[in-house]
Each structure stands twice: as C-alpha cells, then as structure tokens.
Amino acid sequence: MVMYWLVQSIEPSLSKQYIALNTAKDVWDTIAEQYSGENNYARGCDIRNECSRFSQGGLSLVEYYSKLTYMWQQLDSHCSFTPTNPTDVVAFQRYMDKLRVWDFLAGLNPEYDQVRVLALCKDLFPTLQQTYNLIQHEESRRSIMLPSITPGQSALAISRPSVTPNDPKSNPTKKVCDYYGKPRHTKEFCRKLHGCPKGRGGKSTSTRSQAHMSEVLYCSFSSWQ
C-alpha cells in the first residue's frame, strides 16, 4: 500500500523506474539517493553561479531580495560545514553574510550606484540586513522625491496636437503662393494679386516702406497661425 502511494505520487514520466523495486523502503532509499541535496556538489555549484549572476532587472527591490534569499537557502542545503567551536560559528556566519552582501549589491540596478558605494565605504562592513535596509530607505526616498503627474497634465499632454515639419502652417519656409508661385507667403497676402499696402492718407508708400509693411503683415500672420 505504501509502495503504491509512493509510486503514484511521483511524476508519471519518472515513476516507471521504481515499479520493479521490491519494497517501499527500496523506493524511498532510491529516491533519497537520487534527489537528496547532500553531496550533490554539481547542483550546489549551479546555485552558487546563479546567485553570482542574478540581477534585479525588472523586479522590484522586494522581489529581487526575496528570490535571492530563496537561492541562498537552497545553497545552504548543499553546505556541510560543521563548526567545532562557537568562535568558528560566528566567523563563518560573518563570512557568508559578507558574500551575500556582495551578491545583493552587485545585482542591483544602476540607479542604486550611489547608495551602493555608500554601503561599501563604511568603516564597519554592514550586515546583509543593514544593507537591505539602507537600499530600501533609498528606494522610499526616491518614490517620495519623484514628481507626480496630475490628471490635468496628462490630459493636456494627450490632447496637444503634434506639429510636423511638413505642415505649411507651422513652417513659414514651406509656404508657397498658389497665385504667384513664390515661397514664404500665401495667396491671401500676395502683393501681385492684392497690390501693395497703402500708407497714411490712402497714398501708396515707397518701395522700401511697402516691403517693410508687407514683412510686418507676414510676420503678424505667421505668429497668429
């Protein structure tokens, strides 16, 4: 009964190799030997490499720290260090803590560079928890300091029409008179079609004054558009 339960609880693609075993103990011992973390040095090496290469990327600070902590816990299951006295225990814990501080800081995104340098320049090397608290404080400060965009500003940004360089109304150099064929003015302000502007008293101005007046009218019209 127990043997049947063990075999049925295993992934079907893997359970066939245990059906021919005689007892439940044989099944259990075989599984333990194959999948036990103890003395599985290759898996321990893989986890260690994953820890050293793992980076924050698109994860939040909490998600990044949680996943890294989980990998450290997996790595601990493959470590067989047994201290012989209390001094060794403290020294080993400090050593492992320092390695994990380096892993944690190395994988942070570039926006934490300044606070990362601050953590590494302390006279007394911080613990892992102190380092995490320091980075978390920096993240909280950033979220407070970043300006928020109001709904009105967002609506203005969305509703504001875009101006393209090829639009004649937005670029005077693109204007061409439909009547005279000359650039930099339109048919409505063409002197060939409408004549030169008059000065005071209904008299025509001099050529230079007329040109000046036309330029003023053109500039005013361009500004209005």
Coordinates of N, CA and C in Angstrom, one line a residue:
M1 N 0.8 -1.2 0.0 CA 0.0 0.0 0.0 C 0.9 1.3 0.0
V2 N 1.9 1.3 0.9 CA 2.8 2.4 1.0 C 3.6 2.6 -0.3
M3 N 4.0 1.4 -0.8 CA 4.8 1.5 -2.1 C 4.0 2.0 -3.2
Y4 N 2.7 1.6 -3.3 CA 1.8 2.1 -4.3 C 1.6 3.6 -4.2
W5 N 1.5 4.1 -3.0 CA 1.3 5.5 -2.8 C 2.5 6.3 -3.2
L6 N 3.7 5.8 -2.9 CA 4.9 6.5 -3.3 C 5.1 6.6 -4.8
V7 N 4.8 5.4 -5.5 CA 5.0 5.4 -6.9 C 3.9 6.4 -7.6
Q8 N 2.7 6.4 -7.1 CA 1.7 7.2 -7.6 C 1.9 8.7 -7.4
S9 N 2.6 9.0 -6.4 CA 2.9 10.4 -6.1 C 4.1 11.0 -6.9
I10 N 4.7 10.1 -7.6 CA 5.9 10.6 -8.5 C 5.4 10.9 -9.9
E11 N 6.0 11.9 -10.5 CA 5.7 12.2 -11.9 C 5.7 11.0 -12.7
P12 N 4.6 10.8 -13.5 CA 4.5 9.6 -14.3 C 5.6 9.3 -15.2
S13 N 6.3 10.3 -15.8 CA 7.4 10.1 -16.7 C 8.6 9.5 -15.9
L14 N 8.6 9.7 -14.6 CA 9.8 9.2 -13.7 C 9.4 8.0 -12.9
S15 N 8.2 7.6 -12.8 CA 7.8 6.6 -11.8 C 8.1 5.2 -12.3
K16 N 8.2 5.0 -13.6 CA 8.4 3.6 -14.2 C 9.7 3.0 -13.6
Q17 N 10.7 3.7 -13.3 CA 12.0 3.1 -12.9 C 11.8 2.6 -11.4
Y18 N 10.8 2.9 -10.7 CA 10.6 2.4 -9.3 C 9.6 1.3 -9.2
I19 N 8.9 1.0 -10.3 CA 7.8 -0.1 -10.2 C 8.4 -1.4 -9.9
A20 N 9.6 -1.7 -10.5 CA 10.2 -3.0 -10.3 C 10.9 -3.3 -9.0
L21 N 11.0 -2.2 -8.1 CA 11.6 -2.4 -6.8 C 10.7 -3.2 -5.9
N22 N 11.3 -3.9 -4.9 CA 10.5 -4.9 -4.1 C 9.7 -4.3 -3.0
T23 N 10.3 -3.3 -2.3 CA 9.6 -2.8 -1.1 C 9.5 -1.2 -1.2
A24 N 8.7 -0.7 -0.3 CA 8.5 0.8 -0.2 C 9.9 1.4 0.3
K25 N 10.6 0.7 1.1 CA 11.9 1.2 1.6 C 12.9 1.3 0.4
D26 N 12.8 0.3 -0.5 CA 13.7 0.4 -1.6 C 13.4 1.6 -2.5
V27 N 12.1 1.9 -2.7 CA 11.7 3.1 -3.4 C 12.2 4.3 -2.7
W28 N 11.9 4.4 -1.4 CA 12.3 5.6 -0.7 C 13.8 5.8 -0.7
D29 N 14.6 4.8 -0.5 CA 16.0 4.9 -0.4 C 16.6 5.3 -1.8
T30 N 16.0 4.8 -2.9 CA 16.5 5.1 -4.2 C 16.2 6.6 -4.5
I31 N 15.0 7.0 -4.2 CA 14.6 8.4 -4.4 C 15.6 9.4 -3.6
A32 N 15.8 9.0 -2.3 CA 16.6 9.8 -1.5 C 18.1 9.9 -2.0
E33 N 18.6 8.8 -2.5 CA 19.9 8.8 -3.1 C 20.0 9.6 -4.3
Q34 N 18.9 9.6 -5.2 CA 19.0 10.3 -6.4 C 18.8 11.8 -6.3
Y35 N 17.9 12.2 -5.4 CA 17.5 13.6 -5.3 C 17.8 14.3 -4.1
S36 N 18.5 13.7 -3.2 CA 18.9 14.4 -1.9 C 20.0 15.4 -2.3
G37 N 19.9 16.6 -1.6 CA 20.8 17.7 -1.8 C 22.2 17.4 -1.3
E38 N 22.2 16.5 -0.3 CA 23.5 16.2 0.3 C 24.5 15.6 -0.7
N39 N 25.7 16.1 -0.7 CA 26.8 15.6 -1.5 C 26.5 15.8 -3.0
N40 N 25.4 16.6 -3.3 CA 25.2 17.0 -4.7 C 26.0 18.2 -5.1
Y41 N 27.2 18.1 -5.3 CA 28.1 19.2 -5.5 C 27.9 19.9 -6.8
A42 N 27.5 19.2 -7.8 CA 27.2 19.9 -9.1 C 26.0 20.9 -8.9
R43 N 25.0 20.4 -8.2 CA 23.8 21.3 -8.0 C 24.2 22.5 -7.2
G44 N 25.0 22.3 -6.2 CA 25.5 23.4 -5.3 C 26.3 24.4 -6.1
C45 N 27.1 23.9 -7.0 CA 27.9 24.8 -7.9 C 27.0 25.6 -8.8
D46 N 25.9 25.0 -9.3 CA 25.0 25.7 -10.2 C 24.3 26.8 -9.4
I47 N 23.8 26.5 -8.2 CA 23.1 27.5 -7.4 C 24.1 28.7 -7.1
R48 N 25.3 28.3 -6.8 CA 26.3 29.4 -6.5 C 26.5 30.3 -7.7
N49 N 26.6 29.7 -8.9 CA 26.7 30.5 -10.1 C 25.5 31.4 -10.4
E50 N 24.3 30.8 -10.1 CA 23.1 31.6 -10.3 C 23.0 32.8 -9.3
C51 N 23.5 32.6 -8.1 CA 23.5 33.7 -7.1 C 24.4 34.8 -7.6
S52 N 25.6 34.4 -8.1 CA 26.5 35.5 -8.5 C 26.1 36.2 -9.8
R53 N 25.3 35.5 -10.6 CA 24.9 36.2 -11.9 C 23.5 36.8 -11.8
F54 N 22.8 36.6 -10.7 CA 21.4 37.0 -10.6 C 21.4 38.6 -10.5
S55 N 20.5 39.2 -11.2 CA 20.4 40.7 -11.2 C 18.9 41.1 -11.0
Q56 N 18.7 42.3 -10.6 CA 17.4 42.8 -10.3 C 16.6 43.0 -11.6
G57 N 17.1 43.6 -12.6 CA 16.4 43.7 -13.9 C 15.0 44.5 -13.6
G58 N 13.9 43.9 -14.1 CA 12.6 44.5 -14.0 C 11.9 44.2 -12.7
L59 N 12.6 43.5 -11.7 CA 12.0 43.2 -10.4 C 12.0 44.4 -9.5
S60 N 11.0 44.4 -8.6 CA 11.1 45.4 -7.6 C 12.2 45.0 -6.6
L61 N 12.5 45.9 -5.7 CA 13.5 45.6 -4.7 C 13.1 44.4 -3.8
V62 N 11.9 44.4 -3.4 CA 11.4 43.3 -2.5 C 11.4 42.0 -3.3
E63 N 11.0 41.9 -4.5 CA 11.0 40.7 -5.3 C 12.4 40.2 -5.5
Y64 N 13.3 41.1 -5.8 CA 14.7 40.8 -6.1 C 15.3 40.2 -4.8
Y65 N 15.1 40.8 -3.7 CA 15.7 40.3 -2.4 C 15.1 39.0 -2.0
S66 N 13.8 38.8 -2.3 CA 13.2 37.5 -1.9 C 13.7 36.4 -2.7
K67 N 13.8 36.6 -4.0 CA 14.3 35.5 -4.9 C 15.8 35.2 -4.6
L68 N 16.5 36.2 -4.3 CA 17.9 35.9 -4.0 C 18.1 35.2 -2.6
T69 N 17.2 35.5 -1.7 CA 17.2 34.9 -0.4 C 16.8 33.4 -0.5
Y70 N 15.9 33.1 -1.4 CA 15.5 31.7 -1.7 C 16.6 30.9 -2.2
M71 N 17.4 31.5 -3.1 CA 18.6 30.8 -3.7 C 19.6 30.6 -2.7
W72 N 19.8 31.5 -1.8 CA 20.8 31.3 -0.7 C 20.4 30.2 0.2
Q73 N 19.1 30.1 0.5 CA 18.6 29.0 1.3 C 18.8 27.6 0.6
Q74 N 18.6 27.6 -0.7 CA 18.9 26.4 -1.4 C 20.4 26.0 -1.3
L75 N 21.2 27.0 -1.4 CA 22.7 26.8 -1.4 C 23.1 26.3 0.0
D76 N 22.4 26.8 1.1 CA 22.7 26.3 2.4 C 22.5 24.8 2.6
S77 N 21.5 24.3 1.9 CA 21.2 22.9 2.0 C 22.3 22.0 1.4
H78 N 23.2 22.6 0.6 CA 24.3 21.8 0.0 C 25.6 22.1 0.7
C79 N 25.6 22.9 1.8 CA 26.8 23.2 2.5 C 26.9 22.2 3.7
S80 N 28.0 21.6 3.9 CA 28.1 20.6 5.0 C 29.2 21.1 6.0
F81 N 29.3 22.4 6.2 CA 30.3 22.9 7.2 C 29.8 22.7 8.6
T82 N 30.6 22.1 9.4 CA 30.3 21.8 10.8 C 31.3 22.5 11.7
P83 N 31.0 23.6 12.3 CA 32.0 24.3 13.2 C 32.3 23.4 14.4
T84 N 33.5 23.6 14.9 CA 33.9 22.8 16.1 C 33.8 23.6 17.4
N85 N 33.7 25.0 17.3 CA 33.6 25.8 18.5 C 32.7 27.0 18.2
P86 N 32.2 27.7 19.2 CA 31.4 28.9 18.9 C 32.1 30.0 18.1
T87 N 33.3 30.1 18.3 CA 34.1 31.2 17.5 C 34.0 30.9 16.0
D88 N 34.1 29.7 15.7 CA 34.0 29.3 14.3 C 32.7 29.6 13.7
V89 N 31.6 29.4 14.5 CA 30.3 29.6 14.1 C 30.1 31.1 13.7
V90 N 30.5 32.0 14.6 CA 30.4 33.4 14.4 C 31.2 33.9 13.2
A91 N 32.4 33.4 13.1 CA 33.3 33.8 12.0 C 32.7 33.3 10.6
F92 N 32.2 32.1 10.6 CA 31.6 31.5 9.4 C 30.4 32.3 9.0
Q93 N 29.5 32.7 9.9 CA 28.3 33.4 9.6 C 28.7 34.8 9.1
R94 N 29.7 35.4 9.6 CA 30.1 36.8 9.1 C 30.6 36.7 7.7
Y95 N 31.4 35.6 7.5 CA 32.0 35.4 6.1 C 30.8 35.2 5.1
M96 N 29.9 34.3 5.4 CA 28.8 34.1 4.5 C 27.9 35.3 4.3
D97 N 27.7 36.1 5.4 CA 27.0 37.3 5.3 C 27.6 38.3 4.3
K98 N 28.9 38.4 4.4 CA 29.7 39.3 3.5 C 29.6 38.9 2.1
L99 N 29.6 37.6 1.8 CA 29.5 37.1 0.4 C 28.1 37.5 -0.1
R100 N 27.1 37.4 0.7 CA 25.7 37.7 0.3 C 25.5 39.2 0.1
V101 N 26.1 40.0 0.9 CA 26.1 41.4 0.7 C 26.6 41.8 -0.7
W102 N 27.7 41.2 -1.0 CA 28.4 41.4 -2.3 C 27.4 41.0 -3.5
D103 N 26.8 39.8 -3.3 CA 25.9 39.3 -4.3 C 24.7 40.3 -4.5
F104 N 24.2 40.7 -3.3 CA 23.0 41.6 -3.3 C 23.3 42.9 -4.0
L105 N 24.4 43.5 -3.6 CA 24.8 44.8 -4.2 C 25.1 44.7 -5.6
A106 N 25.8 43.7 -6.0 CA 26.3 43.5 -7.4 C 25.1 43.4 -8.4
G107 N 24.0 42.8 -7.9 CA 22.9 42.6 -8.8 C 21.9 43.7 -8.9
L108 N 22.1 44.8 -8.1 CA 21.1 45.9 -8.1 C 21.2 46.7 -9.4
N109 N 20.1 47.4 -9.7 CA 20.1 48.2 -11.0 C 21.0 49.4 -10.8
P110 N 21.4 50.0 -11.9 CA 22.4 51.2 -11.9 C 21.9 52.4 -11.1
E111 N 20.6 52.6 -10.9 CA 20.1 53.7 -10.2 C 20.5 53.7 -8.7
Y112 N 20.9 52.5 -8.2 CA 21.4 52.4 -6.8 C 22.9 52.5 -6.7
D113 N 23.6 53.0 -7.7 CA 25.0 53.0 -7.6 C 25.5 53.9 -6.5
Q114 N 24.9 55.0 -6.3 CA 25.4 55.9 -5.2 C 25.3 55.3 -3.8
V115 N 24.1 54.8 -3.5 CA 23.9 54.2 -2.2 C 24.7 52.9 -2.1
R116 N 25.0 52.2 -3.2 CA 25.8 51.0 -3.2 C 27.3 51.4 -2.7
V117 N 27.8 52.4 -3.3 CA 29.1 52.9 -2.9 C 29.1 53.3 -1.4
L118 N 28.1 53.9 -1.0 CA 28.0 54.3 0.4 C 28.0 53.1 1.3
A119 N 27.4 52.1 1.0 CA 27.4 50.9 1.8 C 28.7 50.2 1.9
L120 N 29.5 50.2 0.7 CA 30.8 49.5 0.7 C 31.9 50.4 1.3
C121 N 31.6 51.7 1.5 CA 32.7 52.6 2.0 C 32.5 52.7 3.5
K122 N 31.6 52.1 4.2 CA 31.5 52.2 5.6 C 32.7 51.6 6.3
D123 N 33.1 52.2 7.5 CA 34.3 51.7 8.2 C 34.0 50.3 8.7
L124 N 32.8 50.0 9.2 CA 32.4 48.7 9.7 C 31.5 48.1 8.6
F125 N 31.9 47.0 8.0 CA 31.2 46.4 6.9 C 29.8 46.0 7.4
P126 N 28.7 46.4 6.7 CA 27.4 46.2 7.1 C 26.9 44.7 7.0
T127 N 26.0 44.4 7.8 CA 25.4 43.0 7.7 C 24.5 43.0 6.5
L128 N 24.0 41.9 6.1 CA 23.0 41.8 5.0 C 21.8 42.5 5.3
Q129 N 21.2 42.4 6.5 CA 20.0 43.1 6.8 C 20.2 44.6 6.9
Q130 N 21.3 45.1 7.4 CA 21.6 46.5 7.4 C 21.7 47.0 5.9
T131 N 22.4 46.3 5.1 CA 22.5 46.7 3.7 C 21.1 46.8 3.0
Y132 N 20.3 45.8 3.2 CA 19.0 45.8 2.6 C 18.2 47.0 3.1
N133 N 18.2 47.3 4.4 CA 17.5 48.4 5.0 C 18.0 49.7 4.4
L134 N 19.3 49.8 4.1 CA 19.8 51.0 3.5 C 19.3 51.2 2.1
I135 N 19.3 50.2 1.3 CA 18.8 50.3 -0.1 C 17.3 50.5 -0.1
Q136 N 16.6 49.9 0.8 CA 15.1 50.1 0.9 C 14.8 51.6 1.3
H137 N 15.6 52.2 2.2 CA 15.4 53.6 2.6 C 15.7 54.5 1.3
E138 N 16.6 54.1 0.5 CA 16.9 54.9 -0.7 C 15.7 54.8 -1.7
E139 N 15.2 53.6 -1.8 CA 14.0 53.4 -2.7 C 12.8 54.2 -2.2
S140 N 12.6 54.3 -0.9 CA 11.5 55.1 -0.3 C 11.7 56.5 -0.6
R141 N 13.0 57.0 -0.4 CA 13.3 58.4 -0.7 C 13.0 58.8 -2.1
R142 N 13.4 57.9 -3.0 CA 13.2 58.2 -4.5 C 11.7 58.3 -4.8
S143 N 10.9 57.4 -4.2 CA 9.4 57.4 -4.5 C 8.8 58.7 -4.0
I144 N 9.3 59.3 -2.9 CA 8.8 60.5 -2.4 C 9.2 61.7 -3.2
M145 N 10.5 61.7 -3.6 CA 11.0 62.8 -4.3 C 10.6 63.0 -5.8
L146 N 10.2 61.8 -6.4 CA 9.8 61.9 -7.8 C 8.5 62.7 -7.9
P147 N 8.5 63.7 -8.9 CA 7.2 64.5 -9.0 C 6.1 63.6 -9.6
S148 N 4.9 63.8 -9.1 CA 3.8 63.1 -9.7 C 3.1 63.9 -10.8
I149 N 2.5 63.3 -11.8 CA 1.9 63.9 -12.9 C 0.4 63.9 -12.6
T150 N -0.2 65.1 -12.6 CA -1.6 65.3 -12.3 C -2.4 64.8 -13.5
P151 N -3.7 64.5 -13.3 CA -4.6 64.1 -14.4 C -4.7 65.2 -15.4
G152 N -4.7 66.5 -15.0 CA -4.8 67.6 -15.9 C -3.6 67.7 -16.8
Q153 N -2.5 67.4 -16.3 CA -1.2 67.5 -17.1 C -1.2 66.3 -18.1
S154 N -1.7 65.2 -17.7 CA -1.7 64.0 -18.6 C -2.7 64.3 -19.7
A155 N -3.9 64.9 -19.4 CA -4.9 65.2 -20.5 C -4.3 66.2 -21.4
L156 N -3.6 67.2 -20.9 CA -3.0 68.2 -21.8 C -2.0 67.6 -22.7
A157 N -1.2 66.7 -22.2 CA -0.1 66.1 -23.0 C -0.7 65.2 -24.1
I158 N -1.9 64.6 -23.8 CA -2.5 63.7 -24.8 C -3.3 64.5 -25.8
S159 N -3.9 65.6 -25.4 CA -4.8 66.4 -26.3 C -4.0 67.4 -27.2
R160 N -2.8 67.7 -26.8 CA -2.0 68.7 -27.5 C -1.6 68.1 -28.9
P161 N -2.0 68.8 -30.0 CA -1.7 68.2 -31.3 C -0.2 68.3 -31.6
S162 N 0.3 67.3 -32.3 CA 1.7 67.3 -32.7 C 1.8 68.2 -34.0
V163 N 3.0 68.8 -34.0 CA 3.3 69.7 -35.2 C 4.4 69.0 -36.0
T164 N 4.1 68.8 -37.3 CA 5.0 68.1 -38.2 C 5.8 69.1 -39.0
P165 N 7.0 68.9 -39.3 CA 7.8 69.8 -40.1 C 7.3 70.1 -41.4
N166 N 6.5 69.2 -42.0 CA 5.9 69.4 -43.3 C 4.6 70.2 -43.4
D167 N 4.1 70.6 -42.2 CA 2.9 71.4 -42.2 C 3.2 72.8 -42.6
P168 N 2.7 73.4 -43.7 CA 3.0 74.7 -44.1 C 2.6 75.8 -43.0
K169 N 1.5 75.5 -42.3 CA 1.1 76.5 -41.3 C 2.1 76.6 -40.1
S170 N 2.8 75.6 -39.8 CA 3.8 75.6 -38.7 C 5.2 76.0 -39.2
N171 N 5.4 76.0 -40.5 CA 6.8 76.3 -41.0 C 6.7 77.3 -42.2
P172 N 7.1 78.5 -41.9 CA 6.9 79.6 -43.0 C 7.7 79.2 -44.2
T173 N 8.8 78.5 -44.1 CA 9.6 78.2 -45.3 C 8.9 77.3 -46.2
K174 N 7.9 76.6 -45.8 CA 7.1 75.7 -46.6 C 6.0 76.3 -47.3
K175 N 5.7 77.6 -47.0 CA 4.6 78.3 -47.6 C 4.9 78.7 -49.1
V176 N 3.9 78.5 -50.0 CA 4.1 78.8 -51.4 C 2.8 79.4 -51.8
C177 N 2.9 80.6 -52.5 CA 1.7 81.3 -53.0 C 1.1 80.5 -54.2
D178 N -0.2 80.2 -54.1 CA -0.8 79.5 -55.2 C -1.0 80.4 -56.5
Y179 N -1.0 81.7 -56.3 CA -1.2 82.6 -57.4 C 0.1 83.0 -58.1
Y180 N 1.1 83.3 -57.3 CA 2.4 83.9 -57.9 C 3.5 82.8 -58.0
G181 N 3.3 81.7 -57.1 CA 4.3 80.7 -57.2 C 5.6 80.9 -56.3
K182 N 5.6 82.0 -55.6 CA 6.8 82.4 -54.8 C 6.6 81.8 -53.4
P183 N 7.7 81.5 -52.7 CA 7.7 80.9 -51.4 C 7.5 82.0 -50.3
R184 N 7.3 81.5 -49.1 CA 7.3 82.3 -47.8 C 6.0 83.2 -47.7
H185 N 5.0 83.0 -48.5 CA 3.7 83.7 -48.3 C 2.6 82.9 -49.0
T186 N 1.4 83.3 -48.7 CA 0.3 82.6 -49.2 C -0.5 83.5 -50.2
K187 N -1.5 83.0 -50.8 CA -2.3 83.7 -51.8 C -3.0 84.9 -51.2
E188 N -3.4 84.8 -49.9 CA -4.1 85.8 -49.2 C -3.3 87.1 -49.0
F189 N -2.0 86.9 -49.0 CA -1.1 88.1 -48.7 C -0.2 88.3 -49.9
C190 N -0.6 87.9 -51.1 CA 0.2 88.1 -52.3 C 0.1 89.5 -52.8
R191 N 1.2 90.2 -52.9 CA 1.2 91.6 -53.4 C 0.9 91.7 -54.9
K192 N 1.2 90.7 -55.6 CA 0.9 90.6 -57.1 C -0.6 90.6 -57.3
L193 N -1.3 89.9 -56.4 CA -2.7 89.8 -56.5 C -3.5 90.9 -55.9
H194 N -3.1 91.3 -54.7 CA -3.8 92.3 -54.0 C -3.2 93.7 -54.0
G195 N -2.1 93.9 -54.6 CA -1.4 95.2 -54.7 C -0.6 95.4 -53.4
C196 N 0.1 96.6 -53.5 CA 0.9 96.9 -52.3 C 0.1 97.6 -51.3
P197 N 0.4 97.5 -50.0 CA -0.3 98.1 -48.9 C -0.2 99.6 -49.0
K198 N -1.2 100.4 -48.6 CA -1.2 101.8 -48.7 C -0.7 102.4 -47.4
G199 N -0.1 103.6 -47.5 CA 0.4 104.3 -46.3 C -0.7 105.2 -45.7
R200 N -0.3 106.2 -44.9 CA -1.3 107.1 -44.3 C -1.9 108.0 -45.4
G201 N -3.2 108.3 -45.2 CA -3.9 109.2 -46.2 C -4.2 108.5 -47.5
G202 N -4.1 107.2 -47.5 CA -4.5 106.5 -48.7 C -3.5 106.4 -49.8
K203 N -2.3 107.0 -49.5 CA -1.3 107.0 -50.6 C -0.4 105.8 -50.4
S204 N 0.1 105.4 -51.5 CA 1.0 104.2 -51.5 C 2.3 104.6 -50.9
T205 N 2.9 103.8 -50.2 CA 4.2 104.0 -49.6 C 5.3 103.8 -50.5
S206 N 6.5 104.2 -50.2 CA 7.6 103.9 -51.0 C 7.9 102.4 -51.1
T207 N 8.7 102.1 -52.0 CA 9.0 100.6 -52.2 C 9.6 100.0 -50.9
R208 N 10.5 100.8 -50.2 CA 11.1 100.2 -49.0 C 10.0 100.1 -47.9
S209 N 9.2 101.2 -47.8 CA 8.1 101.1 -46.8 C 7.1 100.0 -47.1
Q210 N 6.8 99.8 -48.4 CA 5.9 98.8 -48.7 C 6.4 97.4 -48.4
A211 N 7.7 97.2 -48.7 CA 8.3 96.0 -48.4 C 8.3 95.7 -46.9
H212 N 8.6 96.8 -46.1 CA 8.6 96.7 -44.7 C 7.2 96.3 -44.1
M213 N 6.2 97.0 -44.7 CA 4.8 96.8 -44.2 C 4.4 95.3 -44.6
S214 N 4.8 94.9 -45.7 CA 4.4 93.5 -46.1 C 5.1 92.5 -45.2
E215 N 6.3 92.8 -44.8 CA 7.1 91.9 -43.9 C 6.4 91.9 -42.6
V216 N 5.9 93.1 -42.1 CA 5.2 93.1 -40.8 C 3.9 92.3 -40.9
L217 N 3.2 92.5 -42.0 CA 1.9 91.8 -42.1 C 2.2 90.3 -42.1
Y218 N 3.2 89.9 -42.9 CA 3.6 88.5 -43.0 C 4.0 87.9 -41.6
C219 N 4.8 88.6 -40.9 CA 5.3 88.2 -39.6 C 4.1 88.0 -38.6
S220 N 3.2 89.0 -38.7 CA 2.0 89.0 -37.8 C 1.1 87.8 -38.1
F221 N 0.9 87.6 -39.4 CA 0.1 86.5 -39.8 C 0.7 85.1 -39.4
S222 N 2.1 85.1 -39.6 CA 2.8 83.8 -39.2 C 2.6 83.6 -37.7
S223 N 2.8 84.6 -36.9 CA 2.6 84.5 -35.5 C 1.2 84.1 -35.1
W224 N 0.2 84.7 -35.8 CA -1.2 84.3 -35.5 C -1.5 82.8 -35.8
Q225 N -0.8 82.3 -36.9 CA -1.1 80.9 -37.2 C -0.4 80.0 -36.2

